[in-house]
Every structure is written in structure tokens, then in C-alpha cells.
Coordinates of C-alpha atoms and ligand atoms in Angstrom, one line a residue:
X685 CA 99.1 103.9 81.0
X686 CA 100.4 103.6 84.4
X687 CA 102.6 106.3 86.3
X688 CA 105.8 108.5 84.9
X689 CA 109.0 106.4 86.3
X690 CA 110.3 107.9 89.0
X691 CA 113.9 109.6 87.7
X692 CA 111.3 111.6 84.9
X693 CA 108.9 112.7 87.5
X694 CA 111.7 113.9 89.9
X695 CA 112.9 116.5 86.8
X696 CA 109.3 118.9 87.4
X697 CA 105.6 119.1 88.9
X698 CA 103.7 117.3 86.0
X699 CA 101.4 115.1 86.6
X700 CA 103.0 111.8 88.3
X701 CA 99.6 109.1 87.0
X702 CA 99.3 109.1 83.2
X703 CA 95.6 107.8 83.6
X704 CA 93.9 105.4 80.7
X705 CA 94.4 105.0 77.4
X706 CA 90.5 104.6 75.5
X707 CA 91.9 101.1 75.0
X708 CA 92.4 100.9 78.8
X709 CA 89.4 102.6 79.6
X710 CA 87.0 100.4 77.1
X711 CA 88.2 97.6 78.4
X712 CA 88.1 98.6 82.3
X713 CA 84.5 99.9 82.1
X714 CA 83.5 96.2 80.8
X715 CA 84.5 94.3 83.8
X716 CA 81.0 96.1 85.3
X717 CA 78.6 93.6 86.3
X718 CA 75.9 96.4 85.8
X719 CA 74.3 95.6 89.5
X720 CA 70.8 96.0 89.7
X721 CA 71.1 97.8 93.3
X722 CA 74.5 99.1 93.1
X723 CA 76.2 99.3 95.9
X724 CA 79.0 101.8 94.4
X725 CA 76.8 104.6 94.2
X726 CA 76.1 104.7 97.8
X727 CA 79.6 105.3 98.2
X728 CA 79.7 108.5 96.4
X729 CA 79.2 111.5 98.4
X730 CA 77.4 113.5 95.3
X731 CA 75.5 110.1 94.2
X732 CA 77.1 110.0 90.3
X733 CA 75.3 107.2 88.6
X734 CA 78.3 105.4 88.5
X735 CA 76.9 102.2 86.4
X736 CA 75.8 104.6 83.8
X737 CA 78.4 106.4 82.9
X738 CA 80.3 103.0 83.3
X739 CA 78.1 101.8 80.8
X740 CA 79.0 104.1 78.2
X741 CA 82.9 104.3 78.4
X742 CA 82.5 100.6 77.6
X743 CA 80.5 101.1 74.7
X744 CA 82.9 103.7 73.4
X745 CA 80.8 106.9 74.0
X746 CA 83.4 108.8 76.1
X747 CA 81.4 112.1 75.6
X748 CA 77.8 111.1 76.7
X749 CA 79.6 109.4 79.9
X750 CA 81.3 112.6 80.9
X751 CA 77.5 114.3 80.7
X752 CA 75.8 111.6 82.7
X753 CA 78.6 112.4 85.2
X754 CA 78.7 116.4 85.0
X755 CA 74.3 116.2 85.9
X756 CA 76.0 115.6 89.6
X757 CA 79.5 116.4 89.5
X758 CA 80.3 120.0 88.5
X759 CA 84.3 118.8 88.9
X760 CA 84.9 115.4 87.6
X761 CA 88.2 115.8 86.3
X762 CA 89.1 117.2 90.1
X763 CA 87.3 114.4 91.5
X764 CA 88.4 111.7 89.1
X765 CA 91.9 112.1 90.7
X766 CA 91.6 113.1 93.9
X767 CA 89.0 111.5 95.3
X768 CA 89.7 108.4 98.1
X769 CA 87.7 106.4 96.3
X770 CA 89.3 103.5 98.1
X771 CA 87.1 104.1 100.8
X772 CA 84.1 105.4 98.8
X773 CA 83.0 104.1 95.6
X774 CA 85.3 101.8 95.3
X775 CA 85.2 100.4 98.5
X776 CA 81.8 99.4 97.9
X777 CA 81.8 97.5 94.4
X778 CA 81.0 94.2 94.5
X779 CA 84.1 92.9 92.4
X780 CA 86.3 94.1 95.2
X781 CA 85.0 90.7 97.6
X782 CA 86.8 89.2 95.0
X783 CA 88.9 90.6 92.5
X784 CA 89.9 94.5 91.9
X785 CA 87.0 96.6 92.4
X786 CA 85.7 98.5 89.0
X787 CA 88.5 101.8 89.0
X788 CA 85.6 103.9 89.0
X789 CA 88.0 107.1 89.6
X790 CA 90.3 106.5 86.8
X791 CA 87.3 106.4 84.4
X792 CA 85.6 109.5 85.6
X793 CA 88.8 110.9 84.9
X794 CA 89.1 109.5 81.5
X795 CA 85.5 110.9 80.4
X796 CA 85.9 114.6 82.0
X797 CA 89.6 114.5 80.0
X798 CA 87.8 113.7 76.7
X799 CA 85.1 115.8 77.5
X800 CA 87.9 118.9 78.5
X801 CA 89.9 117.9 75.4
X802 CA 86.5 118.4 72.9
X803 CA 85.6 121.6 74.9
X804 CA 83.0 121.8 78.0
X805 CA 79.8 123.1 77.8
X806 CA 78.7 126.1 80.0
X807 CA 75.5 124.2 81.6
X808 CA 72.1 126.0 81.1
X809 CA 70.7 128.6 83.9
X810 CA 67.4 128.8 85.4
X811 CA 65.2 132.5 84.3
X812 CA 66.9 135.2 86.6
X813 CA 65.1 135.3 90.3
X814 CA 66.6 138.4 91.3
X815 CA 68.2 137.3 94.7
X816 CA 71.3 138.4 95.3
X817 CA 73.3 135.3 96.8
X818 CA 77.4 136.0 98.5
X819 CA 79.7 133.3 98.8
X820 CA 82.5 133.2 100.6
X821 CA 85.7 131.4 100.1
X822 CA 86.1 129.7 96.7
X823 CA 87.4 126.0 97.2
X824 CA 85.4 123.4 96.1
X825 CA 82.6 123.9 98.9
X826 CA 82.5 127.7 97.3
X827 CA 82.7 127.2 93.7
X828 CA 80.6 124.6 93.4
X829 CA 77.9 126.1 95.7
X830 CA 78.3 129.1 93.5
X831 CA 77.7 126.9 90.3
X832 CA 74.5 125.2 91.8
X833 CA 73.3 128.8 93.1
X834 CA 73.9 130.3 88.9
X835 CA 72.3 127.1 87.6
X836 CA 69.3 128.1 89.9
X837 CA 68.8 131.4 88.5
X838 CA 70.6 133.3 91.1
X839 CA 72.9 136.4 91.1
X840 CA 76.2 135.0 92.8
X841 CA 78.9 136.9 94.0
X842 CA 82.0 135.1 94.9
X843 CA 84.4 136.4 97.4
X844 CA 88.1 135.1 97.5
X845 CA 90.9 136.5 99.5
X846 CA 93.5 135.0 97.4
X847 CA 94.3 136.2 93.6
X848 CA 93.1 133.0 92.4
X849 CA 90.1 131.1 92.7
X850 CA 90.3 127.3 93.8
X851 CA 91.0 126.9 97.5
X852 CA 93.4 123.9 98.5
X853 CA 92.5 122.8 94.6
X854 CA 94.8 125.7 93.6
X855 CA 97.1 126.4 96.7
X856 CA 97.7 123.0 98.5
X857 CA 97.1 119.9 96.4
X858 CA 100.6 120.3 94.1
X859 CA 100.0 120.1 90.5
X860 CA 102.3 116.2 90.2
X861 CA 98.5 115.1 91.4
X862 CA 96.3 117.7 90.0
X863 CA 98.0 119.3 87.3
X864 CA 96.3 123.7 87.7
X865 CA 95.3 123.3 83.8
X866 CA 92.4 121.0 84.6
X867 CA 91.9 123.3 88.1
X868 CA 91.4 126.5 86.1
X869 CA 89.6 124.8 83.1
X870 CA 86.7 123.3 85.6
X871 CA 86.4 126.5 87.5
X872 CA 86.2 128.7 84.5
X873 CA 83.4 126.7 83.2
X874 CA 81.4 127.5 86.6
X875 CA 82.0 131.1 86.3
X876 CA 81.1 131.4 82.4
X877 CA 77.5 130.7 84.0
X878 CA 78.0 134.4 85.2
X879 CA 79.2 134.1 89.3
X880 CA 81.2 137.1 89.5
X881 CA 84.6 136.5 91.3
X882 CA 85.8 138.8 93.2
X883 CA 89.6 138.0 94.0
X884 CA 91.9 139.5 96.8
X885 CA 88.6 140.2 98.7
X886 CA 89.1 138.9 102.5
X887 CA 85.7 139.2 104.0
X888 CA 86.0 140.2 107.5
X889 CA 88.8 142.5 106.5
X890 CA 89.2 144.0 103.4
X891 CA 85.3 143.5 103.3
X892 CA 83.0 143.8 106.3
X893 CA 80.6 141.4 107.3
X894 CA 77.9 144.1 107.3
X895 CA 79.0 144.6 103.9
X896 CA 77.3 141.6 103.2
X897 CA 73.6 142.2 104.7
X898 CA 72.0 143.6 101.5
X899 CA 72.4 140.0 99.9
X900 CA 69.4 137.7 100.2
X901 CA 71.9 134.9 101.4
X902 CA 75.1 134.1 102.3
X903 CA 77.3 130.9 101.9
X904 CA 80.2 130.2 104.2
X905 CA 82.8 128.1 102.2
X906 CA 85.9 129.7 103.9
X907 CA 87.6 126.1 104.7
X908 CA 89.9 124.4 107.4
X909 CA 93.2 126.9 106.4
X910 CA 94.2 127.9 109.8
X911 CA 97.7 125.5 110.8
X912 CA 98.2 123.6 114.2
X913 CA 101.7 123.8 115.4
X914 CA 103.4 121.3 118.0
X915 CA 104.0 124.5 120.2
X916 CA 108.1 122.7 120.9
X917 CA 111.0 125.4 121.5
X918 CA 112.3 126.4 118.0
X919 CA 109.0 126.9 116.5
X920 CA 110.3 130.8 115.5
X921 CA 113.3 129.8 113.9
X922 CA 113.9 130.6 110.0
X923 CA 113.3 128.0 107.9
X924 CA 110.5 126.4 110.1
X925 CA 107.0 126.2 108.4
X926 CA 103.5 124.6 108.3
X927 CA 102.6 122.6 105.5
X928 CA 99.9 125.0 104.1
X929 CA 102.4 128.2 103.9
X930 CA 104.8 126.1 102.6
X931 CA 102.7 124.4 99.7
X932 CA 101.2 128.0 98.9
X933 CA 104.4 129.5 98.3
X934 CA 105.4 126.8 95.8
X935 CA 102.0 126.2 94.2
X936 CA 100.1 129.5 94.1
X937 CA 103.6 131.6 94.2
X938 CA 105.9 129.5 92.7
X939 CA 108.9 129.2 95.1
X940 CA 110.1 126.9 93.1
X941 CA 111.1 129.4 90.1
X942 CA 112.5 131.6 92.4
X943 CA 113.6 134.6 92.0
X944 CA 111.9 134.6 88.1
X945 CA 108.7 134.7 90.5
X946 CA 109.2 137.2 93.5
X947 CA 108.1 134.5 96.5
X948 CA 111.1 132.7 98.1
X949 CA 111.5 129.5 100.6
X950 CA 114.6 129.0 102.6
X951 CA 117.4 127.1 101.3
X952 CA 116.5 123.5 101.5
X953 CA 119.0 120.8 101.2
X954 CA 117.6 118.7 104.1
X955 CA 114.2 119.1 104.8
X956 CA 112.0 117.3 107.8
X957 CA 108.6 117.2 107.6
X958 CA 106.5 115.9 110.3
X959 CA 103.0 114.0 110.4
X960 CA 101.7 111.6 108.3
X961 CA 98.5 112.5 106.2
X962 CA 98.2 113.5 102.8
X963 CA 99.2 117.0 103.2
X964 CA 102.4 115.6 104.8
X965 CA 102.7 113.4 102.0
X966 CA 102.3 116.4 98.9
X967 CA 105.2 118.6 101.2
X968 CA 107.6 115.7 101.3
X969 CA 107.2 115.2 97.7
X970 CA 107.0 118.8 97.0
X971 CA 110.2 119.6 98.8
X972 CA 111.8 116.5 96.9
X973 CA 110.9 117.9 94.3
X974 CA 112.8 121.0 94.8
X975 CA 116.4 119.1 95.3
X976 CA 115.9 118.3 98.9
X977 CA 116.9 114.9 101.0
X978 CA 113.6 114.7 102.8
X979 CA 112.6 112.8 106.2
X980 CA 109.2 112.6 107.3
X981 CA 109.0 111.6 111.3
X982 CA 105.2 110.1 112.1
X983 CA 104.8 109.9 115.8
X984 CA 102.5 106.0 115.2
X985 CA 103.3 103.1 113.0
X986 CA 104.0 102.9 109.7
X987 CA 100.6 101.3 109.2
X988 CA 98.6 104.0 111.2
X989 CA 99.6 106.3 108.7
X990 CA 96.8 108.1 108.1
X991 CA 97.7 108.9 104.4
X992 CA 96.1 107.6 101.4
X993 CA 98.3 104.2 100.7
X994 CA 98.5 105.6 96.9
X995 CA 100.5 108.5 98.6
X996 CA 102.2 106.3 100.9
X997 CA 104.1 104.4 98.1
X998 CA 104.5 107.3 95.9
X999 CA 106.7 109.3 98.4
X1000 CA 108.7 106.2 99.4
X1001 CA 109.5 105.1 95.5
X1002 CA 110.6 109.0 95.5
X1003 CA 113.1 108.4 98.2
X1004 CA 111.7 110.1 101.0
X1005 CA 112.6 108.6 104.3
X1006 CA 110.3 107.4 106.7
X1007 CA 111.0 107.4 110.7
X1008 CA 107.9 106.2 112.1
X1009 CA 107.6 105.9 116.1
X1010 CA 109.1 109.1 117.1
X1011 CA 107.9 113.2 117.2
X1012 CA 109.7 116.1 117.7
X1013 CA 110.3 117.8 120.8
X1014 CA 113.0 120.7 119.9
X1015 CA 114.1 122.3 116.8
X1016 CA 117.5 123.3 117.1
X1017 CA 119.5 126.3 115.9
X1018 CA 120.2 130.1 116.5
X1019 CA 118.2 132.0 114.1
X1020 CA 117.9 129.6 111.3
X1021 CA 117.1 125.7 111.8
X1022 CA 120.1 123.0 112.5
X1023 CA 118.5 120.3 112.9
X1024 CA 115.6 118.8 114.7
X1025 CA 115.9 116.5 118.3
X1026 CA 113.1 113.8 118.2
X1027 CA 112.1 111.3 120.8
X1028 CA 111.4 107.5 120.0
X1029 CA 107.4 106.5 120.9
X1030 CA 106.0 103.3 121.9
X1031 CA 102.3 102.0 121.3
X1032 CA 101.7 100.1 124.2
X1033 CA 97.6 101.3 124.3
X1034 CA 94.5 101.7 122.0
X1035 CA 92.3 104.4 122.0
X1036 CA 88.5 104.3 121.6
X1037 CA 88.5 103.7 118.1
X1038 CA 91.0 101.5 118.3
X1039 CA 94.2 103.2 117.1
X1040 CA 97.2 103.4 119.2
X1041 CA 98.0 105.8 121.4
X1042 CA 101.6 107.0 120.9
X1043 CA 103.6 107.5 124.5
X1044 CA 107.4 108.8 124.8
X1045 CA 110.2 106.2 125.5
X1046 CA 112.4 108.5 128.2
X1047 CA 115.3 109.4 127.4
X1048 CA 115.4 108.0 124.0
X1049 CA 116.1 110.7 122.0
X1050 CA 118.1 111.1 118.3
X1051 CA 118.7 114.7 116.5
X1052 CA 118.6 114.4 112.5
X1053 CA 120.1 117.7 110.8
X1054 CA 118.1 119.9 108.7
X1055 CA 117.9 123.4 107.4
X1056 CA 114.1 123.3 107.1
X1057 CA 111.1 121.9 109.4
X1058 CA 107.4 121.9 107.4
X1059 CA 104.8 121.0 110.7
X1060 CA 101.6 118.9 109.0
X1061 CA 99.7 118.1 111.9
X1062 CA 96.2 119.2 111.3
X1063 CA 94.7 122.5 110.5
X1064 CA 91.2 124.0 111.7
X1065 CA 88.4 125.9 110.5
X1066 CA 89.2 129.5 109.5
X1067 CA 88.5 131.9 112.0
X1068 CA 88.6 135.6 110.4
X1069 CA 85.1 136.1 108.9
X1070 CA 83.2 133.8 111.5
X1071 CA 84.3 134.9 114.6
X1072 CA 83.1 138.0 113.7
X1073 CA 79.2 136.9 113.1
X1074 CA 77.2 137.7 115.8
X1075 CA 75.2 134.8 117.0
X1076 CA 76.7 132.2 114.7
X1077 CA 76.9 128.4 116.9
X1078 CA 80.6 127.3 116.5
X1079 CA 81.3 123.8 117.6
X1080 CA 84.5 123.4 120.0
X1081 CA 87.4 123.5 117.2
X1082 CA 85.9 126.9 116.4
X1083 CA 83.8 125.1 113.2
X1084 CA 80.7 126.6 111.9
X1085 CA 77.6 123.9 112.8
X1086 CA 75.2 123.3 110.7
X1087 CA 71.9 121.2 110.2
X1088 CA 72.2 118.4 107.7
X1089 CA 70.6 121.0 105.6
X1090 CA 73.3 123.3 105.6
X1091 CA 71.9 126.1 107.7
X1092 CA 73.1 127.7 110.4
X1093 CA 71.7 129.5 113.7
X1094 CA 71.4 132.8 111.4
X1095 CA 68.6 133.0 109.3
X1096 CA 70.2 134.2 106.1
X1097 CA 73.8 132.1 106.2
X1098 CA 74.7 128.2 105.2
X1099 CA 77.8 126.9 105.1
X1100 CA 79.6 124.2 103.6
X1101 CA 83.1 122.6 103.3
X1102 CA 85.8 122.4 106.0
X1103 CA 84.8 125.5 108.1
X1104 CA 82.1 122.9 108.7
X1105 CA 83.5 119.8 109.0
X1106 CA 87.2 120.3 109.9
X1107 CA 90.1 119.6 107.7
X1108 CA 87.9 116.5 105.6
X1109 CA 87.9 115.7 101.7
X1110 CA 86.9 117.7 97.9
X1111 CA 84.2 115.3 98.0
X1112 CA 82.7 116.1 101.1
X1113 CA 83.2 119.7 100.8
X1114 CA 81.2 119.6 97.5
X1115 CA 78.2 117.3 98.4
X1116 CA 77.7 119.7 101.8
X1117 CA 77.9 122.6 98.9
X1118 CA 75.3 120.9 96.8
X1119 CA 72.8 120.5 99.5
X1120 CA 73.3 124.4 101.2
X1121 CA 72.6 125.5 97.7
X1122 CA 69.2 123.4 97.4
X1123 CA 68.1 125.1 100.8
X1124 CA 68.7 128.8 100.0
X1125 CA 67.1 128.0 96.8
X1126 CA 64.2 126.8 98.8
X1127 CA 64.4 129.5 101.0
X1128 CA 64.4 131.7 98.1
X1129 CA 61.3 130.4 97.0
X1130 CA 63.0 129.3 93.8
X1131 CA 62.9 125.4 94.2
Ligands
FAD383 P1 89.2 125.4 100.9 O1 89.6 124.5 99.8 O2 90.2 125.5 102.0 O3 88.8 126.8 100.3 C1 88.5 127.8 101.2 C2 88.7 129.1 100.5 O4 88.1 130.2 101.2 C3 90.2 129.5 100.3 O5 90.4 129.8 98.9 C4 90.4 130.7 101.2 O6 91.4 131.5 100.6 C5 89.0 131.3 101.2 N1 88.8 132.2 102.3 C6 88.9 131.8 103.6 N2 88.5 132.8 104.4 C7 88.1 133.8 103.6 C8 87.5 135.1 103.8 N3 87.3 135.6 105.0 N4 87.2 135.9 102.7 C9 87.4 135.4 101.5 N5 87.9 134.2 101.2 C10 88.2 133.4 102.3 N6 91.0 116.2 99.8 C11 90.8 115.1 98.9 O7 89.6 114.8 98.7 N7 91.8 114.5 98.2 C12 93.1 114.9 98.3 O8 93.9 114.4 97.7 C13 93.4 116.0 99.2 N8 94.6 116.5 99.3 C14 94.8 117.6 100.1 C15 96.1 118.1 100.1 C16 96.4 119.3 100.9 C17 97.7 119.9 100.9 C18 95.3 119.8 101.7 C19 95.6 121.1 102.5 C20 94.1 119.3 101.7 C21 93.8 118.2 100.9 N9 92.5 117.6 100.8 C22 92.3 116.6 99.9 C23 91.4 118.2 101.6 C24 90.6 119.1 100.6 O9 91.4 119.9 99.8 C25 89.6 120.0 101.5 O10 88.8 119.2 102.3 C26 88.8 120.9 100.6 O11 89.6 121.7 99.8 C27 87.8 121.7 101.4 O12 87.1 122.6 100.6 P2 86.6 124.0 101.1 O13 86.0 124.7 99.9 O14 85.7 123.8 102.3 O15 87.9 124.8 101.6
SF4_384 FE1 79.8 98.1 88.5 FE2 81.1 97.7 90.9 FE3 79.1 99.6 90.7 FE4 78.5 96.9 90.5 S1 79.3 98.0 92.3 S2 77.7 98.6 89.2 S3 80.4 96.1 89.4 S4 81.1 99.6 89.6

């Protein structure tokens, strides 16, 4: 059904892709060649049995589909659209050597919809071990851990320092990409299997880590929340913010309905954000959103942008300007921002991997005006609750390492997600959840 047009979705935050008609969807899931090895599935992180579930959209049996799915994808209408599957599934099908490949997102969307639409199941739990499991942090790593952990028979607590449960699902992905309905629908269904959610708990503060020994295990899902800044003069100023506070006071506090709701951002007529991923991408949009002329400065090429292309052209058909080749080296003003000074970059070298490495043209400087700066240059494993557990390995970005397994150098704790990995994808988060799950279920004999 194709996307809203672009003067509609500019009036609010609902959802920008109007995914597939049954029409659409039926005639999508045909195009399947039904490959005997299918390559698709290797692209999928939690190994959905994509031709499946394929097969019965295009036999009309939307409902079934959206099981087969659910068996390894407790979050399929997350998943369905936000997922690069441009570089998973998708990447892989067969029909993409020579035509579009298969839109194996859109379809997982279309079945969980139905499903959701009908009314979801609470999945089945295992007899009652009586192990005590903790997890910590409630993002997609946590919540599905948490799920896999119930399904196994296990009592699951589930810590979350916010007063909502959901992690970037709820705080930083804006709701014009994944509308907090379908959020709060698939996480309810995980805690009806009886994980008991304890909000505005921050473990390490609020609750001690030695709070936590009389559990039989602990899970670590406490992500990648903890924002780089470029460390320039002006970094103080009001009005300057990282893309995670920013994002969480619109979408978890909503700044936008300010002051019906009680949390505020600055006045924003000009806005600059700077980097070029996708959390870039969602503050550009979200400050356009909010009645701002927005400029996003990428220090590379317009074609290094390391946002999703999807993104990419969203944000430019919303009229966000793009100044590629240049980063900021002062933010100007007395107490509140003026504007921002910025020097051009040239690539004149690759790195290992190939991508260019961005170096400062002297002296070629330009100042754009601006009452806000939002800094999306990375972000890195959370630091509060592990840096206070004795004897826990953390790799040189202060993540938590683990074996492929999930487990860590303490006995009793996995972890899972970006506290793991760094700043990565749902996707990843959740299959690295799946499998720390399956070992303290081993551990706990119950497997
Ligand atoms: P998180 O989602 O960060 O959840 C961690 C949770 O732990 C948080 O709720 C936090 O409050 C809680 N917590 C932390 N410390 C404690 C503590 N001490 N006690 C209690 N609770 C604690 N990925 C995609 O695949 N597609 C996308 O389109 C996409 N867009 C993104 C957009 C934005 C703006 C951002 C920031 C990220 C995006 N990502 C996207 C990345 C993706 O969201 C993350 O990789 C994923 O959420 C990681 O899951 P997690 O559970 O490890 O961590
Ligand atoms: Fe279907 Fe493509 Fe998977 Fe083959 S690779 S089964 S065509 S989705």
C-alpha cells in the first residue's frame, strides 16, 4: 500500500509505511521459488523458516504463517519493520541476482498484523523448575531472554530502570517507524507468560548487585545507552544534545505535547544534527517533525552513509538537508546555541576495510545558524551495573564478553544485546538473547 505522502506524514508520528494489503501480500509471497536449500534463512539471525511461512501467506492462511514465524520470533511485528533485511534475509534470496528479492520483511509484518489484529496467544510454559532467573535491562535482548527463560519453566524477574519496558523499541526508534501500539502489544504478550517487571528499578543503584545473588542466574541485557560526544568547545551550551536524550524526551516523554506532558526540549526552529546512521536519521526526522528546518552534517560521502538507504530517502523526501564532507569543530553561542562552525573534509585515503578516511581541508571552514545541536556519533555499552561486578571480563569499549554461548567469566551471569556487542541491531540483540537463555536453561538442568 506503499508509504503516507509526505505533506500527511509531516502533520504527526504515525506510522510513515502503510505495509501490504492481503491482495499485496498473496500475491508477493507467490513470487517464492520455494528453494530446496534456502539461502534466505541463513540470513536470518533467529533462523525463521522463511519459505514456510512464505508458503502460507500465498495460500491465503495469514494466521498459521504468523505461528510458523512466532516458533522463533517472539517479535515479529518488531522485526517485520525494523529489521535490515537488506543485508540479511533479503540479501540472500536468490530472486535478488535477478529481479527484487522476495520482501520477506514486509510479509512477516503482514502475518504478525493479522495475527495482532485476531488477538495473540500467550505461548505455553514448561512445568515450574523453581530457579529463580533476574534479568536486567528490558530491550529486545531482555524481553525476549525473559520470554525464552518463562517458556522454559523459569521464575523471571525483569529489572528496568525506566517506567516502561522496551529499551530503544520504546525510547529511541520513533513511533513514524514503529508505531508503540504494536511495541506494547508484543511485550505484553511475553509478560502474560508471568515475567514480573519491575519498572524504575536501576540495578546498580536503586538495586544492588548483591541484591541479585539469591537468584539462580542472571542475564545482562542492559544495552549500548551510554552517548559519545565530539568533545568540541560548546558542548555545555543549552540547546545542545545527543541523540538518545533527545529521542527519549520526545518518545518515552513526549516533548512533543509539551507542556500537556511535563518534559520539555529547547525551542527548535533550526536544528543540526550531526552523523549519519540511523539514529541520526530518526532525530532529523523527529526534529522535522516537530516544525524544525533541519541540517544533518556527515563528516564522509554521501554514499558512506552508514544509514539504512530506506532511511536515507525517507529524511531527504522530508526535506532535511544533507551537508556531507564536513564535521563540526565549535558550537557557538553564550549560554544557549547560535549556530554551529563546521570544517569542509576530504577523502583522499582508505582505511582497512576500505572506507575513507575523512581528513580536514585547513582553513575551510562555514558556520550554519541553529538554536539546537543533537550529537549521533555512536554510543557504547552501559556502564552502571557492570562496572560494578567483580571479576566480570569487559572488552576495550567497556562491553561485557562473552562466549558464543552467552556466558561470561562469572559463573552465574550471561549476557546478551548491545552491552555485548556495542551499539548493533534488534535482531542481533534477540538471537544473542535466544541462545544465553538455552545455556542457563542448560545450566539449570532444565534443557
Ligand atoms: P536496549 O534496547 O538499549 O535495552 C537496554 C535496556 O536496559 C534499556 O531499557 C535500559 O533502560 C535498561 N537498563 C540499562 N541499564 C540498566 C540497569 N542498570 N538496571 C535496569 N535497567 C537497565 N536496530 C535495528 O535493528 N533496526 C533499527 O531500525 C534500529 N533503529 C535504531 C534507532 C535508534 C534511535 C537506536 C538508538 C537504535 C536503533 N537500533 C536499530 C539498534 C537497536 O535498537 C539495538 O541494537 C537494540 O535495541 C539492542 O537491544 P538491547 O536489549 O541490547 O538494548
Ligand atoms: Fe523464497 Fe527467496 Fe527464500 Fe528462495 S531465497 S525460498 S525465493 S525467499
Amino acid at each position: 500500500m506503499g508509504d503516507r505522502s509526505v505533506a500527511d506524514r509531516l502533520k504527526d508520528f504515525g506510522e510513515v509505511d502503510n505495509g501490504l494489503s492481503p491482495e499485496e501480500a498473496i500475491e508477493e509471497a507467490g513470487r517464492c521459488l520455494q528453494c530446496k536449500k534456502p539461502a534466505c534463512v541463513d540470513g536470518c539471525p533467529v533462523n525463521i523458516d522463511i519459505p514456510a511461512f512464505v508458503a502460507l501467506i500465498a495460500k491465503g492462511e495469514f494466521l498459521p504463517a504468523a505461528e510458523n514465524i512466532r516458533q522463533q520470533n517472539l517479535l515479529p511485528a518488531i522485526c517485520g519493520r525494523v529489521c535490515p533485511q537488506e543485508t540479511q534475509c533479503e540479501a540472500l534470496c536468490i530472486l535478488g541476482k535477478k529481479e527484487t528479492p522476495i520482501r520477506i520483511g514486509q510479509l512477516e509484518r503482514f502475518a504478525a498484523d493479522q495475527e495482532r489484529a485476531k488477538g495473540l496467544t500467550v505461548p505455553a510454559r514448561k512445568t515450574a523448575t523453581g530457579k529463580r532467573v533476574a534479568v536486567i535491562g528490558s530491550g529486545p535482548a531482555g524481553i525476549v531472554a525473559a520470554g525464552e527463560l518463562a517458556k522454559d519453566g523459569h521464575d523471571v524477574v525483569l529489572y528496568e530502570s525506566l517506567h516502561a519496558p522496551g529499551g530503544v523499541l520504546t525510547y529511541g526508534i520513533p513511533s513514524f517507524r514503529l508505531p508503540k501500539d504494536v511495541v506494547k502489544a508484543e511485550i505484553d504478550l511475553i509478560l502474560a507468560m508471568g515475567v514480573d517487571l519491575r519498572l524504575n528499578h536501576l540495578v546498580g543503584r536503586t538495586v544492588s548487585y548483591e541484591e541479585l545473588e539469591g537468584y539462580d542466574a542472571i542475564l545482562l541485557g542492559t544495552g549500548a545507552g551510554l552517548p559519545y560526544f565530539m568533545g568540541i568547545p560548546g558542548e555545555n551550551l543549552s540547546g545542545v544534545y545527543s541523540a538518545n536524550e533527545f529521542l527519549t524526551r520526545v518518545n518515552l516523554m513526549h516533548a512533543e505535547r509539551f507542556p500537556k506532558f511535563d518534559t520539555p526540549v529547547a525551542r527548535m526552529s533550526r536544528v543540526v544534527v550531526v552523523g549519519g546512521g540511523n539514529v541520526a536519521m530518526d532525530a532529523a526526522r523527529t526534529a522535522r517533525r516537530m516544525g524544525a528546518k533541519v541540517t544533518l552534517v556527515y563528516r564522509r560521502r554521501e554514499e558512506d552513509l552508514p544509514a539504512r538507504a530506506a532511511e536515507v530517502h525517507h529524511a531527504q523526501e522530508e526535506g532535511i538537508e544533507f551537508i556531507t564532507c564536513a564535521n563540526p569543530v565549535r558550537i557557538l553561542g553564550e549560554q544557549a546555541v547560535t549556530g554551529i562552525e563546521c570544517i569542509r573534509m576530504q577523502m583522499c585515503n582508505l582505511d582497512e576495510s576500505g572506507r575513507p578516511i575523512p581528513e580536514p581541508i585547513d582553513n575551510d571552514t562555514f558556520t550554519l545558524d541553529c538554536d539546537v545541536v543533537i550529537q549521533s556519533i555512536g554510543q557504547g555499552p552501559n556502564p552502571v551495573l557492570v562496572s560494578q561486578i567483580p571479576g566480570l571480563d569487559k572488552g576495550r569499549a567497556g562491553n561485557v564478553v562473552t562466549g558464543d554461548d552467552g556466558s561470561t567469566s562469572h559463573p552465574k551471569i550471561f549476557a546478551a544485546g548491545d552491552v555485548t556487542t556495542g551499539a548493533a541491531t534488534v535482531i542481533m540483540a534477540m538471537g544473542g538473547a535466544k541462545q544465553a537463555a538455552r545455556s542457563i536453561s542448560e545450566m539449570l538442568g532444565s534443557r
